[in-house]
Coordinates of C-alpha atoms in Angstrom, one line a residue:
Chain A
M1 CA -45.2 109.6 100.7
K2 CA -46.1 105.9 100.7
V3 CA -45.8 104.3 97.2
L4 CA -47.1 101.0 96.0
V5 CA -45.6 99.6 92.9
V6 CA -47.0 97.0 90.5
F7 CA -44.5 94.8 88.7
D8 CA -44.6 91.8 86.4
Q9 CA -42.7 88.6 87.2
G10 CA -39.5 90.0 85.6
L11 CA -39.2 93.4 87.2
S12 CA -40.1 92.0 90.6
G13 CA -37.2 89.6 90.4
L14 CA -39.5 86.7 90.9
G15 CA -38.5 84.9 87.8
G16 CA -38.5 86.6 84.4
V17 CA -39.4 84.3 81.5
G18 CA -39.0 81.3 83.9
N19 CA -42.0 82.2 85.9
L20 CA -44.8 83.6 83.7
N21 CA -47.4 81.9 85.9
L22 CA -46.4 83.8 89.1
P23 CA -49.7 84.1 91.0
L24 CA -50.7 87.6 92.2
T25 CA -48.4 88.4 95.1
I26 CA -47.9 91.2 97.5
Q27 CA -44.6 91.8 99.3
K28 CA -43.7 94.3 101.9
G29 CA -41.2 97.0 100.8
S30 CA -39.2 97.2 97.6
I31 CA -38.0 94.2 95.6
G32 CA -36.4 93.7 92.1
T33 CA -36.4 96.9 90.0
G34 CA -37.7 98.7 93.1
M35 CA -34.0 98.9 94.1
L36 CA -33.3 101.2 91.1
L37 CA -36.3 103.4 91.9
T38 CA -35.5 103.7 95.7
P39 CA -32.6 106.3 95.4
H40 CA -34.7 108.4 93.0
F41 CA -37.8 108.2 95.2
A42 CA -35.7 109.3 98.3
K43 CA -35.1 112.6 96.6
V44 CA -38.8 113.4 96.7
N45 CA -39.3 111.8 100.1
A46 CA -41.2 108.9 98.6
Q47 CA -40.8 105.3 99.8
I48 CA -42.0 102.0 98.3
I49 CA -44.0 100.4 101.1
A50 CA -45.3 97.4 99.1
T51 CA -44.8 95.7 95.8
I52 CA -47.6 93.8 93.9
A53 CA -46.3 91.3 91.4
C54 CA -48.2 89.3 88.8
G55 CA -47.1 86.7 86.3
I56 CA -48.1 87.9 82.9
N57 CA -49.8 84.6 81.9
V58 CA -52.0 85.0 85.0
F59 CA -53.0 88.4 83.8
S60 CA -53.6 87.4 80.2
E61 CA -55.8 84.5 81.2
N62 CA -58.2 86.7 83.2
E63 CA -57.4 90.4 82.7
D64 CA -60.4 91.9 84.3
E65 CA -60.3 89.7 87.4
V66 CA -56.6 90.4 88.0
V67 CA -57.2 94.2 87.6
K68 CA -60.1 94.1 90.0
K69 CA -58.1 92.1 92.6
I70 CA -55.2 94.5 92.4
A71 CA -57.5 97.5 92.7
L72 CA -59.1 95.9 95.8
M73 CA -55.6 95.3 97.3
V74 CA -54.7 98.9 96.6
K75 CA -57.7 100.0 98.7
K76 CA -56.5 97.8 101.6
V77 CA -52.9 99.0 101.5
N78 CA -54.1 102.6 101.1
P79 CA -50.9 104.1 99.7
D80 CA -50.4 107.7 98.7
F81 CA -49.4 106.8 95.2
V82 CA -49.6 103.8 92.9
L83 CA -47.0 103.3 90.2
A84 CA -47.9 100.7 87.5
G85 CA -44.7 100.1 85.8
P86 CA -42.1 100.9 84.5
S87 CA -43.3 98.4 81.9
F88 CA -40.7 99.3 79.1
N89 CA -41.9 97.9 75.7
F90 CA -43.4 94.7 77.4
K91 CA -46.8 94.7 75.8
E92 CA -48.9 92.5 78.2
Y93 CA -47.4 94.1 81.2
S94 CA -48.0 97.6 79.8
K95 CA -51.6 96.6 79.2
L96 CA -52.0 95.5 82.8
C97 CA -50.5 98.8 83.9
A98 CA -52.9 100.9 81.8
K99 CA -56.0 98.9 82.7
L100 CA -55.1 99.1 86.4
V101 CA -54.6 102.8 86.5
F102 CA -57.8 103.3 84.6
K103 CA -59.7 101.0 87.0
L104 CA -58.3 102.9 90.0
K105 CA -59.3 106.2 88.4
E106 CA -62.8 104.9 87.9
E107 CA -63.0 104.0 91.5
G108 CA -61.8 107.5 92.6
F109 CA -58.1 106.8 93.3
T110 CA -56.4 109.4 91.1
N111 CA -52.9 109.4 92.5
A112 CA -51.6 106.7 90.1
C113 CA -49.8 106.5 86.8
A114 CA -48.5 104.1 84.3
M115 CA -45.1 104.3 82.7
M116 CA -44.2 102.7 79.4
S117 CA -42.2 103.1 76.1
K118 CA -43.7 104.4 72.9
E119 CA -43.6 100.9 71.3
N120 CA -46.9 100.2 73.1
Q121 CA -48.6 102.3 70.6
E122 CA -52.1 100.7 70.7
I123 CA -52.3 100.8 74.5
I124 CA -51.1 104.5 74.5
E125 CA -53.6 105.4 71.9
E126 CA -56.4 103.8 73.9
Y127 CA -55.5 105.1 77.3
S128 CA -53.4 108.2 77.1
S129 CA -56.5 110.5 77.1
K130 CA -58.0 108.7 80.1
I131 CA -55.0 108.2 82.4
D132 CA -51.4 109.6 82.9
I133 CA -48.8 107.5 81.1
I134 CA -45.2 108.7 81.7
K135 CA -42.8 108.3 78.7
M136 CA -39.8 106.1 79.1
P137 CA -37.3 104.3 76.8
K138 CA -37.8 100.7 75.7
K139 CA -35.6 98.0 77.2
G140 CA -32.0 98.6 76.2
E141 CA -32.5 102.2 75.0
T142 CA -30.9 105.3 76.5
G143 CA -32.7 107.6 78.9
L144 CA -33.8 105.2 81.7
N145 CA -32.5 107.3 84.5
D146 CA -33.9 110.5 83.1
S147 CA -37.3 108.8 82.9
F148 CA -37.1 107.8 86.6
A149 CA -36.3 111.5 87.4
D150 CA -39.4 112.5 85.4
L151 CA -41.4 110.0 87.4
C152 CA -40.2 111.5 90.7
R153 CA -41.1 115.0 89.5
Y154 CA -44.6 113.7 88.7
I155 CA -45.0 112.1 92.1
D156 CA -43.8 115.2 93.8
A157 CA -46.2 117.3 91.7
T158 CA -49.3 115.3 92.8
K159 CA -49.3 117.6 95.8
E160 CA -50.1 120.7 93.7
A161 CA -52.7 120.6 90.9
D162 CA -51.1 123.4 88.8
K163 CA -47.7 121.9 88.9
L164 CA -49.1 118.5 88.0
L165 CA -50.9 120.0 85.0
A166 CA -47.6 121.5 83.6
I167 CA -45.5 118.4 84.2
R168 CA -48.2 116.1 82.7
K169 CA -47.9 118.0 79.4
E170 CA -44.2 117.7 79.5
I171 CA -43.6 114.0 80.4
C172 CA -46.8 112.1 79.7
Y173 CA -48.2 110.8 76.4
S174 CA -51.0 113.0 75.1
Chain B
M1 CA -19.8 109.4 89.4
F2 CA -22.3 107.1 87.7
E3 CA -24.4 110.1 86.7
K4 CA -21.5 111.9 85.1
L5 CA -20.5 108.7 83.3
E6 CA -24.0 108.2 82.0
K7 CA -24.1 111.8 80.8
I8 CA -21.0 111.0 78.7
L9 CA -22.2 107.6 77.4
T10 CA -25.8 108.4 76.6
P11 CA -25.0 110.8 73.6
I12 CA -22.5 108.3 72.3
A13 CA -25.0 105.5 72.5
N14 CA -27.6 107.7 70.8
A15 CA -25.2 108.7 68.1
L16 CA -24.3 105.1 67.3
A17 CA -27.5 103.2 68.0
K18 CA -29.7 105.8 66.3
N19 CA -27.5 106.5 63.3
K20 CA -29.5 105.2 60.3
I21 CA -26.4 104.1 58.4
L22 CA -24.8 102.2 61.3
V23 CA -28.1 100.6 62.3
A24 CA -28.7 99.5 58.7
I25 CA -25.2 97.9 58.5
R26 CA -25.6 96.2 61.9
D27 CA -29.1 94.9 61.0
G28 CA -28.1 94.0 57.5
F29 CA -25.4 91.7 58.7
M30 CA -27.9 90.3 61.2
I31 CA -30.1 89.3 58.2
T32 CA -27.1 87.2 57.0
V33 CA -26.6 85.4 60.3
P34 CA -28.9 82.4 59.8
V35 CA -27.1 81.7 56.5
T36 CA -23.7 81.9 58.1
I37 CA -24.7 79.7 61.0
I38 CA -26.2 77.1 58.6
A39 CA -23.1 77.3 56.5
S40 CA -21.0 76.9 59.7
L41 CA -23.0 73.7 60.5
F42 CA -22.1 72.3 57.1
L43 CA -18.5 73.3 57.7
L44 CA -18.5 71.8 61.2
F45 CA -20.0 68.5 59.9
S46 CA -17.4 68.2 57.1
N47 CA -14.6 68.8 59.6
F48 CA -16.1 67.2 62.7
P49 CA -13.5 66.9 65.5
I50 CA -13.5 63.1 65.6
Q51 CA -10.5 61.1 64.4
N52 CA -11.0 59.4 61.0
W53 CA -14.3 61.3 60.6
S54 CA -13.9 61.8 56.9
E55 CA -13.3 58.1 56.3
I56 CA -16.2 57.1 58.6
I57 CA -18.7 59.2 56.7
G58 CA -17.0 58.3 53.4
T59 CA -18.1 54.7 54.0
V60 CA -21.7 55.9 53.6
F61 CA -21.5 58.8 51.1
G62 CA -18.3 57.8 49.3
A63 CA -14.9 59.4 49.2
G64 CA -14.9 63.2 48.6
W65 CA -18.3 63.7 50.2
E66 CA -17.0 67.0 51.8
V67 CA -17.1 68.7 48.4
H68 CA -20.9 68.7 48.5
F69 CA -20.9 70.2 52.0
G70 CA -18.4 72.7 50.9
R71 CA -20.8 74.2 48.3
V72 CA -23.2 75.3 51.1
T73 CA -20.3 76.7 53.2
A74 CA -18.9 78.6 50.2
V75 CA -22.2 80.3 49.6
G76 CA -22.5 81.3 53.3
F77 CA -18.9 82.5 53.6
N78 CA -17.5 83.3 50.2
A79 CA -20.5 85.2 49.1
I80 CA -21.0 87.1 52.3
A81 CA -20.5 90.5 50.7
L82 CA -23.2 89.8 48.2
L83 CA -25.6 88.6 51.0
A84 CA -24.7 91.7 53.1
A85 CA -25.5 94.0 50.2
I86 CA -29.0 92.6 50.2
G87 CA -29.4 92.7 54.0
I88 CA -28.0 96.2 54.3
G89 CA -29.9 97.5 51.3
Y90 CA -33.1 96.2 52.8
S91 CA -32.4 97.5 56.3
Y92 CA -31.3 101.0 55.1
A93 CA -34.5 101.2 53.0
R94 CA -36.4 100.5 56.2
E95 CA -34.5 103.3 58.0
E96 CA -35.1 105.7 55.1
K97 CA -38.8 104.7 55.2
I98 CA -38.8 103.5 51.5
D99 CA -42.0 101.5 50.9
N100 CA -40.6 99.1 48.4
K101 CA -37.7 97.7 50.5
I102 CA -37.1 94.6 48.4
A103 CA -36.6 96.8 45.3
A104 CA -34.1 98.9 47.2
A105 CA -32.3 95.7 48.3
L106 CA -32.2 94.5 44.7
V107 CA -30.8 97.8 43.5
A108 CA -28.1 97.6 46.2
V109 CA -26.9 94.2 45.2
V110 CA -27.1 95.1 41.5
S111 CA -25.0 98.2 42.1
F112 CA -22.4 96.1 44.0
L113 CA -22.2 93.7 41.1
I114 CA -21.8 96.5 38.6
I115 CA -18.6 97.7 40.3
A116 CA -17.3 94.2 41.1
P117 CA -14.6 92.8 38.8
Q118 CA -16.2 90.8 36.0
T119 CA -13.1 89.7 34.1
H120 CA -10.0 88.1 35.6
E121 CA -7.0 88.3 33.3
L122 CA -4.8 86.1 35.5
F123 CA -7.2 83.1 34.9
V124 CA -6.9 82.1 31.3
N125 CA -8.2 78.9 29.8
E126 CA -6.5 76.7 27.1
A127 CA -8.0 78.8 24.3
G128 CA -6.3 81.9 25.8
R129 CA -9.6 83.4 27.0
S130 CA -9.7 85.0 30.5
F131 CA -12.3 84.0 33.0
R132 CA -15.4 86.2 32.9
G133 CA -17.8 86.1 35.9
F134 CA -17.9 87.0 39.6
A135 CA -15.2 85.5 41.8
F136 CA -15.5 84.4 45.4
S137 CA -12.5 86.5 46.1
N138 CA -14.5 89.6 45.5
L139 CA -17.8 88.5 46.9
G140 CA -16.4 87.2 50.2
T141 CA -14.5 89.0 53.0
A142 CA -12.5 91.2 50.7
G143 CA -15.7 92.8 49.3
M144 CA -17.4 93.3 52.7
F145 CA -16.7 96.9 53.3
L146 CA -17.4 97.8 49.6
S147 CA -20.8 96.0 49.9
M148 CA -21.6 98.1 53.0
I149 CA -20.7 101.4 51.3
T150 CA -22.4 100.4 48.0
A151 CA -25.6 99.3 49.6
I152 CA -25.9 102.5 51.6
L153 CA -25.1 104.8 48.7
A154 CA -27.3 102.9 46.2
V155 CA -30.3 103.0 48.6
K156 CA -29.7 106.6 49.4
I157 CA -29.8 107.5 45.7
F158 CA -32.8 105.3 45.1
G159 CA -34.7 106.9 48.0
F160 CA -33.6 110.4 46.9
V161 CA -35.1 109.9 43.4
I162 CA -38.3 108.6 44.9
K163 CA -38.5 111.5 47.2
K164 CA -38.1 113.9 44.3
K165 CA -41.1 112.1 42.8
L166 CA -39.2 111.1 39.7
V167 CA -41.3 108.0 39.3
I168 CA -43.7 106.6 36.7
K169 CA -47.2 106.6 37.9
L170 CA -49.7 104.2 36.3
P171 CA -53.4 104.8 36.4
D172 CA -55.5 103.5 39.4
G173 CA -56.7 100.0 38.9
V174 CA -53.3 98.7 37.8
P175 CA -52.3 95.8 40.1
P176 CA -50.0 96.9 43.0
M177 CA -47.1 94.7 41.9
V178 CA -47.1 96.2 38.5
M179 CA -47.5 99.7 40.0
D180 CA -44.5 99.1 42.4
S181 CA -42.4 97.7 39.6
F182 CA -42.8 100.7 37.3
A183 CA -42.5 103.1 40.2
S184 CA -39.0 101.7 40.9
L185 CA -37.9 102.0 37.2
I186 CA -36.5 105.5 37.1
P187 CA -35.0 105.4 40.7
A188 CA -33.3 102.1 39.9
G189 CA -32.1 103.4 36.5
I190 CA -30.5 106.5 38.0
T191 CA -28.9 104.5 40.7
I192 CA -27.4 102.0 38.3
F193 CA -26.2 104.8 36.0
V194 CA -24.3 106.4 39.0
F195 CA -22.5 103.1 39.7
F196 CA -21.9 102.6 36.0
I197 CA -20.0 106.0 36.1
V198 CA -18.3 105.0 39.4
N199 CA -16.9 101.9 37.7
I200 CA -15.6 103.9 34.7
I201 CA -13.9 106.4 37.0
F202 CA -12.1 103.6 39.0
S203 CA -11.1 101.8 35.8
N204 CA -9.1 104.8 34.8
T205 CA -7.1 104.8 38.1
D206 CA -4.3 102.6 39.3
Y207 CA -6.8 100.8 41.5
K208 CA -8.8 99.5 38.4
Y209 CA -11.8 98.6 40.6
A210 CA -13.6 100.1 43.6
H211 CA -12.9 96.8 45.3
N212 CA -9.2 97.4 45.3
F213 CA -9.6 101.0 46.4
I214 CA -11.9 100.3 49.4
Y215 CA -10.0 97.3 50.5
Q216 CA -6.7 99.1 50.6
V217 CA -7.8 102.4 51.9
L218 CA -10.6 101.4 54.3
Q219 CA -11.0 97.7 55.0
A220 CA -7.4 96.6 55.6
P221 CA -6.7 99.5 58.1
L222 CA -10.0 99.0 59.9
V223 CA -9.7 95.2 60.1
G224 CA -6.1 95.8 61.1
L225 CA -7.4 97.4 64.3
G226 CA -9.0 94.0 65.1
T227 CA -5.6 92.5 65.3
S228 CA -4.6 94.8 68.2
D229 CA -4.5 93.2 71.6
L230 CA -6.8 95.8 72.9
F231 CA -9.6 95.3 70.3
E232 CA -11.6 92.6 72.0
V233 CA -11.2 93.9 75.5
T234 CA -12.3 97.3 74.5
Y235 CA -15.4 95.8 72.8
Q236 CA -16.3 93.7 75.8
F237 CA -15.7 96.5 78.3
L238 CA -17.8 99.0 76.3
S239 CA -20.6 96.6 75.7
T240 CA -20.9 95.8 79.4
L241 CA -20.5 99.4 80.4
F242 CA -23.5 100.4 78.3
W243 CA -25.5 97.4 79.7
F244 CA -24.8 98.6 83.2
F245 CA -26.7 101.8 82.4
G246 CA -29.6 99.8 81.0
I247 CA -28.5 100.5 77.4
N248 CA -28.3 97.4 75.1
G249 CA -24.5 97.3 74.8
P250 CA -23.9 95.1 71.8
A251 CA -26.6 96.9 69.9
V252 CA -24.4 100.0 70.2
T253 CA -20.9 98.6 69.9
N254 CA -21.7 96.1 67.1
T255 CA -22.4 99.1 64.8
I256 CA -18.6 99.6 64.8
F257 CA -17.1 96.3 66.0
G258 CA -19.6 93.9 64.2
P259 CA -18.3 94.2 60.7
I260 CA -14.7 93.9 61.9
H261 CA -15.4 90.8 63.9
K262 CA -17.1 89.3 60.8
A263 CA -14.2 90.2 58.6
L264 CA -11.7 88.7 61.1
T265 CA -13.7 85.5 61.3
L266 CA -14.1 85.1 57.5
E267 CA -10.4 85.8 57.0
N268 CA -9.6 82.9 59.2
Y269 CA -12.0 80.7 57.2
E270 CA -10.4 81.8 53.9
A271 CA -6.9 81.2 55.3
A272 CA -7.9 77.7 56.4
Q273 CA -9.5 76.9 53.0
A274 CA -6.3 78.1 51.3
G275 CA -4.2 75.8 53.5
L276 CA -2.7 78.9 55.3
K277 CA -2.2 79.5 59.0
M278 CA -5.1 81.3 60.7
T279 CA -3.9 84.4 62.5
N280 CA -6.9 86.4 63.8
I281 CA -7.6 85.7 67.5
F282 CA -10.7 87.9 67.9
T283 CA -13.3 86.1 65.8
S284 CA -17.0 86.0 66.5
G285 CA -16.6 82.5 68.1
F286 CA -13.9 83.8 70.4
S287 CA -16.1 86.8 71.4
D288 CA -19.2 84.8 71.9
F289 CA -17.8 81.7 73.7
F290 CA -14.8 82.8 75.6
C291 CA -15.5 86.3 76.8
N292 CA -19.1 86.0 78.1
F293 CA -21.0 83.2 79.8
G294 CA -24.6 83.6 80.6
G295 CA -25.2 87.0 78.9
G296 CA -23.7 90.5 79.2
G297 CA -21.5 90.8 82.3
S298 CA -20.7 87.1 82.1
T299 CA -23.3 86.4 84.8
L300 CA -23.7 82.6 84.6
G301 CA -21.3 82.2 87.5
L302 CA -23.3 84.7 89.6
V303 CA -26.6 82.9 88.8
I304 CA -25.1 79.5 89.7
M305 CA -24.0 80.9 93.1
M306 CA -27.4 82.5 93.6
S307 CA -29.2 79.3 93.0
T308 CA -26.9 77.2 95.2
I309 CA -25.3 79.1 98.0
A310 CA -27.5 82.2 98.4
K311 CA -28.9 82.7 101.9
S312 CA -31.7 85.2 101.1
S313 CA -34.8 83.6 99.6
R314 CA -35.0 86.4 97.1
M315 CA -31.6 85.6 95.6
K316 CA -32.1 81.9 95.8
T317 CA -35.5 82.0 94.1
L318 CA -34.3 84.3 91.3
G319 CA -31.2 82.3 90.8
R320 CA -33.1 79.0 90.4
L321 CA -35.6 80.6 88.0
S322 CA -32.8 82.3 86.0
L323 CA -30.4 79.4 85.7
P324 CA -32.1 77.6 82.7
A325 CA -32.1 80.8 80.6
G326 CA -28.6 81.6 81.9
I327 CA -27.1 78.3 80.5
F328 CA -28.3 79.5 77.1
G329 CA -26.7 82.9 77.5
I330 CA -29.8 84.9 78.5
N331 CA -29.7 86.9 81.7
E332 CA -32.8 89.1 81.3
P333 CA -34.4 87.9 84.5
I334 CA -31.5 89.2 86.6
I335 CA -30.7 92.4 84.6
F336 CA -33.8 94.2 86.0
G337 CA -34.9 91.6 88.6
L338 CA -31.8 91.4 90.8
P339 CA -31.2 94.1 89.6
V340 CA -27.8 94.4 87.9
V341 CA -28.5 97.5 85.9
L342 CA -27.5 100.7 87.7
N343 CA -26.8 98.6 90.8
P344 CA -23.6 100.1 92.3
I345 CA -22.8 96.9 94.2
M346 CA -22.7 94.9 91.0
A347 CA -20.9 97.4 88.9
V348 CA -17.3 96.1 89.6
P349 CA -17.8 92.4 88.9
F350 CA -20.3 93.1 86.0
L351 CA -17.6 95.1 84.2
L352 CA -14.6 93.1 85.3
A353 CA -15.7 89.5 84.5
P354 CA -15.9 89.8 80.7
V355 CA -12.7 91.8 80.7
A356 CA -10.9 89.1 82.8
N357 CA -12.3 86.3 80.5
T358 CA -11.1 88.2 77.4
V359 CA -7.6 88.9 78.8
L360 CA -7.2 85.2 80.0
A361 CA -8.5 83.7 76.8
T362 CA -6.3 86.0 74.7
I363 CA -3.2 85.0 76.7
A364 CA -4.2 81.3 76.5
T365 CA -4.5 81.6 72.7
K366 CA -1.2 83.4 72.4
I367 CA 0.7 80.7 74.4
G368 CA -1.1 77.9 72.6
I369 CA -3.5 76.6 75.2
L370 CA -6.4 77.5 73.1
P371 CA -6.3 77.2 69.3
I372 CA -7.1 80.1 67.0
I373 CA -10.8 79.9 66.2
G374 CA -11.7 79.3 62.6
G375 CA -14.7 80.4 60.6
V376 CA -17.4 78.3 62.3
Q377 CA -20.1 80.5 63.7
L378 CA -22.6 79.0 66.2
P379 CA -25.8 80.6 67.7
W380 CA -24.6 82.7 70.6
T381 CA -27.1 80.7 72.8
T382 CA -25.0 77.5 72.5
P383 CA -24.3 76.5 76.1
I384 CA -20.9 76.5 77.7
G385 CA -19.0 73.3 77.1
F386 CA -20.8 72.4 73.9
S387 CA -19.7 75.7 72.3
G388 CA -16.1 75.2 73.4
F389 CA -16.0 71.7 71.9
L390 CA -17.8 72.5 68.7
I391 CA -16.0 75.7 67.9
T392 CA -12.4 74.4 68.6
G393 CA -12.9 70.6 68.2
G394 CA -11.0 69.9 71.4
L395 CA -11.8 69.3 75.1
T396 CA -9.0 71.7 76.3
A397 CA -11.3 74.6 75.2
V398 CA -14.1 73.1 77.2
A399 CA -11.9 72.8 80.3
F400 CA -10.8 76.4 79.8
Q401 CA -14.4 77.7 79.5
F402 CA -15.1 76.1 82.9
F403 CA -11.9 77.6 84.3
L404 CA -13.2 81.0 83.2
L405 CA -16.6 80.3 84.7
F406 CA -14.8 79.6 88.0
V407 CA -12.8 82.8 87.7
N408 CA -16.1 84.7 87.1
M409 CA -17.6 83.1 90.3
A410 CA -14.5 84.3 92.2
I411 CA -14.9 87.8 90.9
Y412 CA -18.6 88.0 91.6
Y413 CA -18.4 86.2 95.0
P414 CA -17.6 89.1 97.4
F415 CA -20.2 91.4 95.7
F416 CA -22.7 88.6 95.6
R417 CA -22.2 88.1 99.4
I418 CA -22.7 91.8 100.0
L419 CA -26.0 91.8 98.1
D420 CA -27.2 88.5 99.5
N421 CA -26.5 89.7 103.1
K422 CA -28.4 93.0 102.3
Y423 CA -31.4 91.1 101.1
L424 CA -31.2 88.7 104.0
E425 CA -31.2 91.6 106.4
E426 CA -34.2 93.1 104.7
E427 CA -36.0 89.8 104.8
K428 CA -35.3 89.5 108.5
I429 CA -36.5 93.1 109.2
N430 CA -39.7 92.3 107.2
L431 CA -40.2 89.2 109.3
N432 CA -39.6 91.0 112.6
V433 CA -41.4 94.3 112.0
K434 CA -45.0 93.5 111.6
D435 CA -47.5 95.8 110.1
E436 CA -50.9 95.6 108.3
I437 CA -49.2 94.7 105.0
D438 CA -48.1 91.4 106.5
D439 CA -51.6 90.4 107.0
L440 CA -52.6 91.0 103.4
S441 CA -52.8 88.2 100.9
F442 CA -54.5 87.9 97.5
D443 CA -55.8 84.5 98.7
D444 CA -58.1 86.2 101.1
L445 CA -59.5 88.7 98.6
S446 CA -63.0 88.1 97.5
L447 CA -64.5 89.9 94.5
D448 CA -68.1 89.3 95.6

């Protein structure tokens, strides 16, 4: 399964707080935090084929345009699955993830999910009934590896509707 | 192996970092940190490590100018137990979801003062009357553990009474401040009564005061652990180990080690003030400025190598972008960006570097290369070099910090090379194997 991931400047390893103005970028394969996801993805035969990264200031200055551009790029890459996250408790990045997955769903691409911690309460309240947002711990909290395992179960379940329904109830915000 | 280890560590981290009492104590001391840092700056200024400093400043402010600075230092250091009672009371009220947190903090500090010694028979004036009042000796380091226990118990009782709805309710329309004040009356009264009784009980024992009991039975043995050679190395190793699994290490370990570090630091300050020899090696300053450089895992050396000698563009770019933050002790960009967390290649140096620093700095202190660090507490973001000079007053410590940085680079180097080569290989493959993604660019996208 070909997966495209969407990171901010920190998770992509393209700069953290030193590079909030990182322009929208696409890179082949897995970078930054993708390295943590790779061994988990391998268990469900999934592979990161490309990573989109965006500086969070770039997103905040023009949210809708950034989301449209990423959605357009997703169409061009044509992956089997899009992961927006894991965005931990990073508020702006989580907002980007939720808005993107919602936009993709509007455009008919449903094999996508966001992943964030419960601290993003407003975003979760606004989007959890519209899209799938997988639960994860905030930065520095326990349970990161378990949440990656949940993500893989979700990705694997996208092949079967019944299975997905059950898993969604278990691991996504409702 | 990592999975098994994580399964062991996760419940420990949860038990410590989610325990309301331990979190309240940790966060309560955190509330006092700005005051202790400001007090430290006053202490630092009045003892600045320049020859004839006192005389130089004295030419402007007059002889004995240090006394005025000492007043601020005394409040920050000698009244730490009092300040901690407020901070811990407030934090525990937050954990217990008590609405009126400031009232809870007030009750905590009042309870602490009720059981604190108020007469001092050994201090008698010319008229033969003994001193009545609160003494620094009870409000400072020696009262720290009692203030922790009192604040927690007081807020627990205060919250319990509120939950039992034993509160005075005024009619609607009464201003909220008045309403809150009356609502706290009975809970505060019951709490104060309990501590009134506690004081009477202790006054009928050989201990005379709760202070003496807690100090002898709890504080002295626990702080004694901090004088063990293994204390700091255990703290550093556990903090880094938790970080490796993505768990905020110090947030977990400081629930146990934080108060002991604080007590060890303040004991040194009090010893220096009394003209005695300072004996505690593992102070906050030692922990912050000789065990870790550049954040958890002592990654500054790694970041310097990434920004200068990395061959892969991924490492070089991340290194250069991370270096400014790294100098100030922040390594967030590389924790998830390199990544360091859960990265088996980085596990060994990440765990080893802080341990090596701690062992070397401990030996250096024991053989007299480094001085024992006093009570000065600086922000943990103070850069390498500056921190060494300010906290010890000598350039030897600065040189030693850079020696440790060099040791860290040596520890990280082989693993840095493995990762750099891996990324370089990936970059080469990406360059050589062309597919449709190579042709994609956001610059070519049009939203029209």
